[in-house]
């Protein structure tokens, strides 16, 4: 018998079928051995795989026997091609669906920004009696805007609460929505946990500032022998950053350097971010240069780090390098560059970037638009920021917060509050960043009543457990003259970060409690947190306010030599102020010579004030001349120098300084004080007669002066106007603005309640002495914040120890 030889056509067909991913006999079985259906399905699968959707739809419509698997493949094809309308039309027309069909359609809607429609579709699925599987539940829980608290009971009812994938999704959603306690409950109740579980929980804790809890979770994960992924590394570096713990970060780096491929750009970017936020520029640069692969994020981190350290040249060099390498211009880090322009601030760079964005058609994007608002605000062009905000068609909570923050930064706290009210009226929910910004507005207005209202509002909104919101609240109480409430807030915070500690150290410094500020600094170190430049600035300010030159130099050297930080100009200013007020003018000159910055009005103002204290007329003349050139419209140096000459009997020199001041059109800023009574601000100027209660105010002061005379009060007429008779000098002292404000508060507040007065200038020596006596006579705490610091008067004593 001759061997069988198949025909050429049969061989060709057999080869095509043999090349198919599924054996032909299995396909035939699935199509019920119907050749026509089999051919249609084979052709349809080929068209879908090759992306020819229009032709695939034609074949789909012609198929005599459609099944749900074919429907799902067609929907997935539309999803991949970005055609949600066609997918939705097909879905609505379908008469047969399964759980996968619903899941695909929910994913399509969510991917196109229709989260609420996706959640509604899940409800339709349940109403039609289709039981969702774990993939469907995980999909809807991941939809932005999904209320996980409402969906969780359905998960339990469906019996999916033991599924690790579903539980991980629930846990992650709770963390992302800020419900960390609910996430912890899910975590504890899970019968099985994997790497994803721990990663989600660690990241959730770190985002809420619960860094120690995150560290404990990581330790538990290691004990259970679970594999660590790139997300674990990233999360733990976030924890190290939040704790400002350089040692921990280096340990994480070393622990995973062997387990993670060197080319893993995601992990390397996380390391870059960690070193940048710990201000380790040398480590940052070395890691960046050693990275075999870099992406947009790598350059973004480097640009942000150099911008924070005011290295504008490096920022521009990196940006040009990105352009040279050939990154798509549409994906360059414009938002980061705008942030850089705002931080420097450098308006010309900002305008050039804005122009590029307009040319590329990117200026209307939400992220970029918000960055433009922020940049123009930080550069002092608030009107430009307002224009961009007004022209935004879709204002998100981030947009409102950026505009509110801009108003606060530019000294318009009242407008910030109006925007906050408008934001709530349009139905947007303020987030933690909004909370922090509006608290700063309250601090600027020094309205403790408003601050307490905001405290109550944000507590109900669930934001006050967050470490950043808590730190903003602490700062608000401190700046409104409520140190006790600030300390209580600090003690009650469940988690504290470096910002929290910096804020409480600064509060003590502003109140002249240097020993407590230093004690807090030491406690911060004992908690394992690393101080940053802001921490040292507060400690040095505390030394300045209390006159501790030895301690000041100790911490200045500690900052430079132990922690390896480069001092800012503000640090040098504190050191110069401390040494000058202690009379160490030779050491002041040495610091000036060593300072790597140009001197500025703040530094010479400190020197001039020190000269006034110690009567150093020669150096005072030099300092005043410097200030006449640096700040020609500031009246302070003219007044101080003139008063020093007058006190020394150099009347001609004093008159000459006054003449120069008049000839240059420089006017002394009038002294103003204000006090809050029942959430309303009342302002007073010296010898003010505009208040309707002025007669009662003067009567109250006269009564106080009689009591003060009994205690031996003698007015210091050196604080009054010169070249007038003694009677006029005494009269001018009696009605200084802070005294009028205190008297008004005494009349309008219950006995025993504290009085808080704010003043735009530094308090004079005579008012300081008078207020000490008044606090003893009326048995009240009187807190006065002048242009330099707080004075807390109680029982005839001031917290500053008469050193200010």
mmCIF file of C-alpha atoms in Angstrom, residues 275-528:
data_model
loop_
_atom_site.group_PDB
_atom_site.id
_atom_site.type_symbol
_atom_site.label_atom_id
_atom_site.label_comp_id
_atom_site.label_asym_id
_atom_site.label_seq_id
_atom_site.Cartn_x
_atom_site.Cartn_y
_atom_site.Cartn_z
ATOM 1 C CA UNK A 275 18.808 61.288 50.824
ATOM 2 C CA UNK A 276 17.392 64.514 49.392
ATOM 3 C CA UNK A 277 14.935 64.946 52.256
ATOM 4 C CA UNK A 278 17.670 64.198 54.772
ATOM 5 C CA UNK A 279 19.705 66.959 53.090
ATOM 6 C CA UNK A 280 22.582 64.578 52.256
ATOM 7 C CA UNK A 281 23.643 66.164 48.975
ATOM 8 C CA UNK A 282 26.915 64.235 48.685
ATOM 9 C CA UNK A 283 25.193 60.837 49.030
ATOM 10 C CA UNK A 284 22.471 62.039 46.698
ATOM 11 C CA UNK A 285 24.872 63.086 43.974
ATOM 12 C CA UNK A 286 26.943 59.898 44.249
ATOM 13 C CA UNK A 287 23.870 57.652 43.992
ATOM 14 C CA UNK A 288 22.540 59.624 41.019
ATOM 15 C CA UNK A 289 25.839 59.341 39.143
ATOM 16 C CA UNK A 290 26.030 55.585 39.831
ATOM 17 C CA UNK A 291 22.483 54.855 38.638
ATOM 18 C CA UNK A 292 22.624 52.838 35.389
ATOM 19 C CA UNK A 293 19.114 53.981 34.515
ATOM 20 C CA UNK A 294 17.355 57.278 35.236
ATOM 21 C CA UNK A 295 13.872 58.489 34.469
ATOM 22 C CA UNK A 296 11.764 61.612 34.962
ATOM 23 C CA UNK A 297 11.367 60.882 38.677
ATOM 24 C CA UNK A 298 15.163 60.663 39.139
ATOM 25 C CA UNK A 299 15.643 64.130 37.676
ATOM 26 C CA UNK A 300 12.618 65.488 39.544
ATOM 27 C CA UNK A 301 14.102 64.449 42.877
ATOM 28 C CA UNK A 302 17.505 65.911 42.044
ATOM 29 C CA UNK A 303 15.983 69.177 40.841
ATOM 30 C CA UNK A 304 13.853 69.491 43.992
ATOM 31 C CA UNK A 305 16.821 68.725 46.257
ATOM 32 C CA UNK A 306 19.070 71.335 44.662
ATOM 33 C CA UNK A 307 16.220 73.839 44.647
ATOM 34 C CA UNK A 308 15.678 73.344 48.384
ATOM 35 C CA UNK A 309 19.358 74.105 48.908
ATOM 36 C CA UNK A 310 19.072 77.153 46.612
ATOM 37 C CA UNK A 311 21.492 75.727 44.026
ATOM 38 C CA UNK A 312 19.853 77.401 41.036
ATOM 39 C CA UNK A 313 22.783 76.616 38.732
ATOM 40 C CA UNK A 314 22.505 72.855 39.329
ATOM 41 C CA UNK A 315 18.732 73.004 38.840
ATOM 42 C CA UNK A 316 19.075 74.597 35.412
ATOM 43 C CA UNK A 317 21.947 72.267 34.478
ATOM 44 C CA UNK A 318 19.807 69.189 35.237
ATOM 45 C CA UNK A 319 16.862 70.607 33.313
ATOM 46 C CA UNK A 320 19.036 71.278 30.266
ATOM 47 C CA UNK A 321 20.481 67.768 30.593
ATOM 48 C CA UNK A 322 16.960 66.348 30.444
ATOM 49 C CA UNK A 323 16.285 68.305 27.285
ATOM 50 C CA UNK A 324 19.584 67.188 25.746
ATOM 51 C CA UNK A 325 18.994 63.518 26.536
ATOM 52 C CA UNK A 326 15.777 63.719 24.570
ATOM 53 C CA UNK A 327 12.996 63.273 27.106
ATOM 54 C CA UNK A 328 9.612 64.068 25.605
ATOM 55 C CA UNK A 329 9.078 67.786 26.203
ATOM 56 C CA UNK A 330 5.523 67.083 27.278
ATOM 57 C CA UNK A 331 6.680 64.949 30.213
ATOM 58 C CA UNK A 332 9.463 67.172 31.544
ATOM 59 C CA UNK A 333 9.121 68.034 35.273
ATOM 60 C CA UNK A 334 7.470 71.402 34.734
ATOM 61 C CA UNK A 335 5.598 71.294 38.047
ATOM 62 C CA UNK A 336 8.869 70.688 39.891
ATOM 63 C CA UNK A 337 10.613 73.473 37.970
ATOM 64 C CA UNK A 338 7.804 75.863 38.812
ATOM 65 C CA UNK A 339 8.204 74.847 42.424
ATOM 66 C CA UNK A 340 11.921 75.592 42.096
ATOM 67 C CA UNK A 341 11.211 79.036 40.625
ATOM 68 C CA UNK A 342 8.879 79.741 43.525
ATOM 69 C CA UNK A 343 11.280 78.472 46.177
ATOM 70 C CA UNK A 344 14.277 80.501 44.968
ATOM 71 C CA UNK A 345 12.218 82.771 44.210
ATOM 72 C CA UNK A 346 13.054 83.517 40.560
ATOM 73 C CA UNK A 347 10.157 84.982 38.613
ATOM 74 C CA UNK A 348 11.994 85.074 35.257
ATOM 75 C CA UNK A 349 12.568 81.302 35.321
ATOM 76 C CA UNK A 350 8.911 80.862 36.280
ATOM 77 C CA UNK A 351 7.699 83.033 33.398
ATOM 78 C CA UNK A 352 9.881 81.169 30.879
ATOM 79 C CA UNK A 353 8.480 77.821 32.018
ATOM 80 C CA UNK A 354 4.950 79.255 31.868
ATOM 81 C CA UNK A 355 5.569 80.355 28.275
ATOM 82 C CA UNK A 356 6.754 76.839 27.319
ATOM 83 C CA UNK A 357 3.655 75.340 28.912
ATOM 84 C CA UNK A 358 1.402 77.640 26.905
ATOM 85 C CA UNK A 359 3.185 76.685 23.653
ATOM 86 C CA UNK A 360 2.836 72.973 24.461
ATOM 87 C CA UNK A 361 -0.814 73.380 25.438
ATOM 88 C CA UNK A 362 -0.161 72.114 28.967
ATOM 89 C CA UNK A 363 -0.950 75.261 30.973
ATOM 90 C CA UNK A 364 -4.556 74.184 31.561
ATOM 91 C CA UNK A 365 -3.629 70.841 33.150
ATOM 92 C CA UNK A 366 -4.629 70.625 36.799
ATOM 93 C CA UNK A 367 -1.200 69.751 38.213
ATOM 94 C CA UNK A 368 0.590 72.408 36.181
ATOM 95 C CA UNK A 369 -2.080 75.016 36.886
ATOM 96 C CA UNK A 370 -1.754 74.437 40.611
ATOM 97 C CA UNK A 371 2.035 74.695 40.338
ATOM 98 C CA UNK A 372 1.661 78.034 38.489
ATOM 99 C CA UNK A 373 -0.578 79.368 41.269
ATOM 100 C CA UNK A 374 2.008 78.292 43.823
ATOM 101 C CA UNK A 375 4.942 79.753 41.867
ATOM 102 C CA UNK A 376 3.390 83.174 41.275
ATOM 103 C CA UNK A 377 2.254 83.332 44.915
ATOM 104 C CA UNK A 378 5.749 82.585 46.226
ATOM 105 C CA UNK A 379 7.228 85.167 43.846
ATOM 106 C CA UNK A 380 4.912 87.817 45.288
ATOM 107 C CA UNK A 381 2.723 88.085 42.155
ATOM 108 C CA UNK A 382 -0.538 87.219 43.857
ATOM 109 C CA UNK A 383 -2.682 88.914 41.203
ATOM 110 C CA UNK A 384 -1.212 86.617 38.528
ATOM 111 C CA UNK A 385 -1.921 83.610 40.761
ATOM 112 C CA UNK A 386 -5.516 84.796 41.233
ATOM 113 C CA UNK A 387 -5.965 85.160 37.461
ATOM 114 C CA UNK A 388 -4.795 81.581 36.832
ATOM 115 C CA UNK A 389 -7.043 80.328 39.626
ATOM 116 C CA UNK A 390 -10.067 82.240 38.278
ATOM 117 C CA UNK A 391 -9.499 80.862 34.747
ATOM 118 C CA UNK A 392 -9.302 77.232 35.867
ATOM 119 C CA UNK A 393 -12.427 75.469 34.600
ATOM 120 C CA UNK A 394 -12.156 72.646 37.109
ATOM 121 C CA UNK A 395 -10.888 73.703 40.512
ATOM 122 C CA UNK A 396 -9.869 70.773 42.684
ATOM 123 C CA UNK A 397 -9.268 70.856 46.439
ATOM 124 C CA UNK A 398 -5.549 71.195 45.639
ATOM 125 C CA UNK A 399 -6.270 74.322 43.532
ATOM 126 C CA UNK A 400 -8.216 75.953 46.366
ATOM 127 C CA UNK A 401 -5.529 75.037 48.878
ATOM 128 C CA UNK A 402 -2.790 76.493 46.633
ATOM 129 C CA UNK A 403 -4.709 79.770 46.374
ATOM 130 C CA UNK A 404 -5.454 79.873 50.114
ATOM 131 C CA UNK A 405 -1.776 79.226 50.856
ATOM 132 C CA UNK A 406 -0.766 81.965 48.415
ATOM 133 C CA UNK A 407 -2.945 84.496 50.201
ATOM 134 C CA UNK A 408 -1.452 83.516 53.561
ATOM 135 C CA UNK A 409 2.102 83.787 52.186
ATOM 136 C CA UNK A 410 1.379 87.262 50.794
ATOM 137 C CA UNK A 411 -0.080 88.679 53.979
ATOM 138 C CA UNK A 412 -3.757 88.405 53.047
ATOM 139 C CA UNK A 413 -5.137 86.066 55.752
ATOM 140 C CA UNK A 414 -8.637 87.597 55.569
ATOM 141 C CA UNK A 415 -8.891 86.718 51.876
ATOM 142 C CA UNK A 416 -7.586 83.226 52.661
ATOM 143 C CA UNK A 417 -10.472 82.767 55.091
ATOM 144 C CA UNK A 418 -12.976 83.978 52.493
ATOM 145 C CA UNK A 419 -11.596 81.449 49.990
ATOM 146 C CA UNK A 420 -11.862 78.724 52.609
ATOM 147 C CA UNK A 421 -15.545 79.565 53.114
ATOM 148 C CA UNK A 422 -16.088 79.607 49.323
ATOM 149 C CA UNK A 423 -14.379 76.230 49.020
ATOM 150 C CA UNK A 424 -16.790 74.744 51.536
ATOM 151 C CA UNK A 425 -19.775 76.396 49.803
ATOM 152 C CA UNK A 426 -18.967 74.704 46.474
ATOM 153 C CA UNK A 427 -19.004 71.353 48.234
ATOM 154 C CA UNK A 428 -15.276 70.552 48.290
ATOM 155 C CA UNK A 429 -13.910 68.896 51.392
ATOM 156 C CA UNK A 430 -10.773 70.549 52.801
ATOM 157 C CA UNK A 431 -7.849 68.161 53.249
ATOM 158 C CA UNK A 432 -4.904 68.198 55.644
ATOM 159 C CA UNK A 433 -2.951 70.677 53.526
ATOM 160 C CA UNK A 434 -5.944 73.048 53.594
ATOM 161 C CA UNK A 435 -6.114 72.585 57.344
ATOM 162 C CA UNK A 436 -2.451 73.565 57.766
ATOM 163 C CA UNK A 437 -2.784 76.637 55.518
ATOM 164 C CA UNK A 438 -5.945 77.996 57.101
ATOM 165 C CA UNK A 439 -4.453 77.475 60.560
ATOM 166 C CA UNK A 440 -1.578 79.706 59.429
ATOM 167 C CA UNK A 441 -4.141 82.337 58.384
ATOM 168 C CA UNK A 442 -5.598 82.198 61.875
ATOM 169 C CA UNK A 443 -2.069 82.547 63.288
ATOM 170 C CA UNK A 444 -1.417 85.602 61.101
ATOM 171 C CA UNK A 445 -4.634 87.259 62.245
ATOM 172 C CA UNK A 446 -3.827 86.265 65.842
ATOM 173 C CA UNK A 447 -7.494 85.389 66.345
ATOM 174 C CA UNK A 448 -7.584 82.669 68.970
ATOM 175 C CA UNK A 449 -11.392 82.459 68.799
ATOM 176 C CA UNK A 450 -11.240 81.676 65.087
ATOM 177 C CA UNK A 451 -8.391 79.240 65.702
ATOM 178 C CA UNK A 452 -10.464 77.316 68.235
ATOM 179 C CA UNK A 453 -13.387 77.164 65.800
ATOM 180 C CA UNK A 454 -11.098 75.753 63.117
ATOM 181 C CA UNK A 455 -9.711 73.282 65.645
ATOM 182 C CA UNK A 456 -13.240 72.027 66.311
ATOM 183 C CA UNK A 457 -14.102 71.855 62.593
ATOM 184 C CA UNK A 458 -11.025 69.900 61.581
ATOM 185 C CA UNK A 459 -11.366 67.577 64.565
ATOM 186 C CA UNK A 460 -14.855 66.636 63.355
ATOM 187 C CA UNK A 461 -13.472 66.203 59.827
ATOM 188 C CA UNK A 462 -10.959 63.688 61.175
ATOM 189 C CA UNK A 463 -7.816 65.635 60.276
ATOM 190 C CA UNK A 464 -6.414 66.476 63.696
ATOM 191 C CA UNK A 465 -4.985 62.991 64.301
ATOM 192 C CA UNK A 466 -2.612 63.641 61.411
ATOM 193 C CA UNK A 467 0.851 64.764 62.490
ATOM 194 C CA UNK A 468 1.000 67.666 59.995
ATOM 195 C CA UNK A 469 -2.404 69.070 60.964
ATOM 196 C CA UNK A 470 -1.518 68.653 64.640
ATOM 197 C CA UNK A 471 1.721 70.552 64.109
ATOM 198 C CA UNK A 472 -0.167 73.392 62.376
ATOM 199 C CA UNK A 473 -2.601 73.548 65.315
ATOM 200 C CA UNK A 474 0.290 73.636 67.771
ATOM 201 C CA UNK A 475 1.875 76.504 65.820
ATOM 202 C CA UNK A 476 -1.426 78.408 65.760
ATOM 203 C CA UNK A 477 -1.848 78.239 69.539
ATOM 204 C CA UNK A 478 1.773 79.256 70.094
ATOM 205 C CA UNK A 479 1.520 82.297 67.795
ATOM 206 C CA UNK A 480 -1.800 83.374 69.307
ATOM 207 C CA UNK A 481 -0.222 83.622 72.750
ATOM 208 C CA UNK A 482 -1.603 80.360 74.136
ATOM 209 C CA UNK A 483 1.540 78.492 75.147
ATOM 210 C CA UNK A 484 -0.327 76.244 77.602
ATOM 211 C CA UNK A 485 -2.721 75.073 74.867
ATOM 212 C CA UNK A 486 0.201 74.588 72.495
ATOM 213 C CA UNK A 487 1.919 72.368 75.057
ATOM 214 C CA UNK A 488 -1.298 70.416 75.656
ATOM 215 C CA UNK A 489 -1.670 69.880 71.908
ATOM 216 C CA UNK A 490 1.934 68.666 71.750
ATOM 217 C CA UNK A 491 1.443 66.232 74.642
ATOM 218 C CA UNK A 492 -1.795 64.845 73.144
ATOM 219 C CA UNK A 493 -0.393 64.214 69.655
ATOM 220 C CA UNK A 494 -0.208 60.428 69.062
ATOM 221 C CA UNK A 495 2.727 60.825 66.689
ATOM 222 C CA UNK A 496 5.329 63.565 66.443
ATOM 223 C CA UNK A 497 7.735 64.269 63.609
ATOM 224 C CA UNK A 498 10.579 66.748 63.212
ATOM 225 C CA UNK A 499 8.128 69.526 62.251
ATOM 226 C CA UNK A 500 6.250 68.999 65.526
ATOM 227 C CA UNK A 501 9.419 69.181 67.594
ATOM 228 C CA UNK A 502 10.669 72.218 65.654
ATOM 229 C CA UNK A 503 7.374 73.987 66.311
ATOM 230 C CA UNK A 504 7.404 73.413 70.078
ATOM 231 C CA UNK A 505 11.095 74.390 70.332
ATOM 232 C CA UNK A 506 10.314 77.577 68.375
ATOM 233 C CA UNK A 507 7.339 78.286 70.666
ATOM 234 C CA UNK A 508 9.527 78.099 73.759
ATOM 235 C CA UNK A 509 12.108 80.305 72.036
ATOM 236 C CA UNK A 510 9.525 82.959 71.188
ATOM 237 C CA UNK A 511 8.370 83.003 74.815
ATOM 238 C CA UNK A 512 11.927 83.455 76.061
ATOM 239 C CA UNK A 513 12.017 80.044 77.732
ATOM 240 C CA UNK A 514 15.454 79.073 76.465
ATOM 241 C CA UNK A 515 16.027 76.295 79.015
ATOM 242 C CA UNK A 516 12.792 74.584 78.003
ATOM 243 C CA UNK A 517 13.666 75.026 74.318
ATOM 244 C CA UNK A 518 17.032 73.340 74.898
ATOM 245 C CA UNK A 519 15.357 70.613 76.992
ATOM 246 C CA UNK A 520 12.963 69.905 74.124
ATOM 247 C CA UNK A 521 15.891 69.794 71.707
ATOM 248 C CA UNK A 522 17.601 67.156 73.846
ATOM 249 C CA UNK A 523 14.323 65.194 74.121
ATOM 250 C CA UNK A 524 14.007 65.258 70.340
ATOM 251 C CA UNK A 525 17.462 63.698 70.028
ATOM 252 C CA UNK A 526 16.588 61.079 72.655
ATOM 253 C CA UNK A 527 13.546 60.091 70.560
ATOM 254 C CA UNK A 528 15.886 59.162 67.721
#
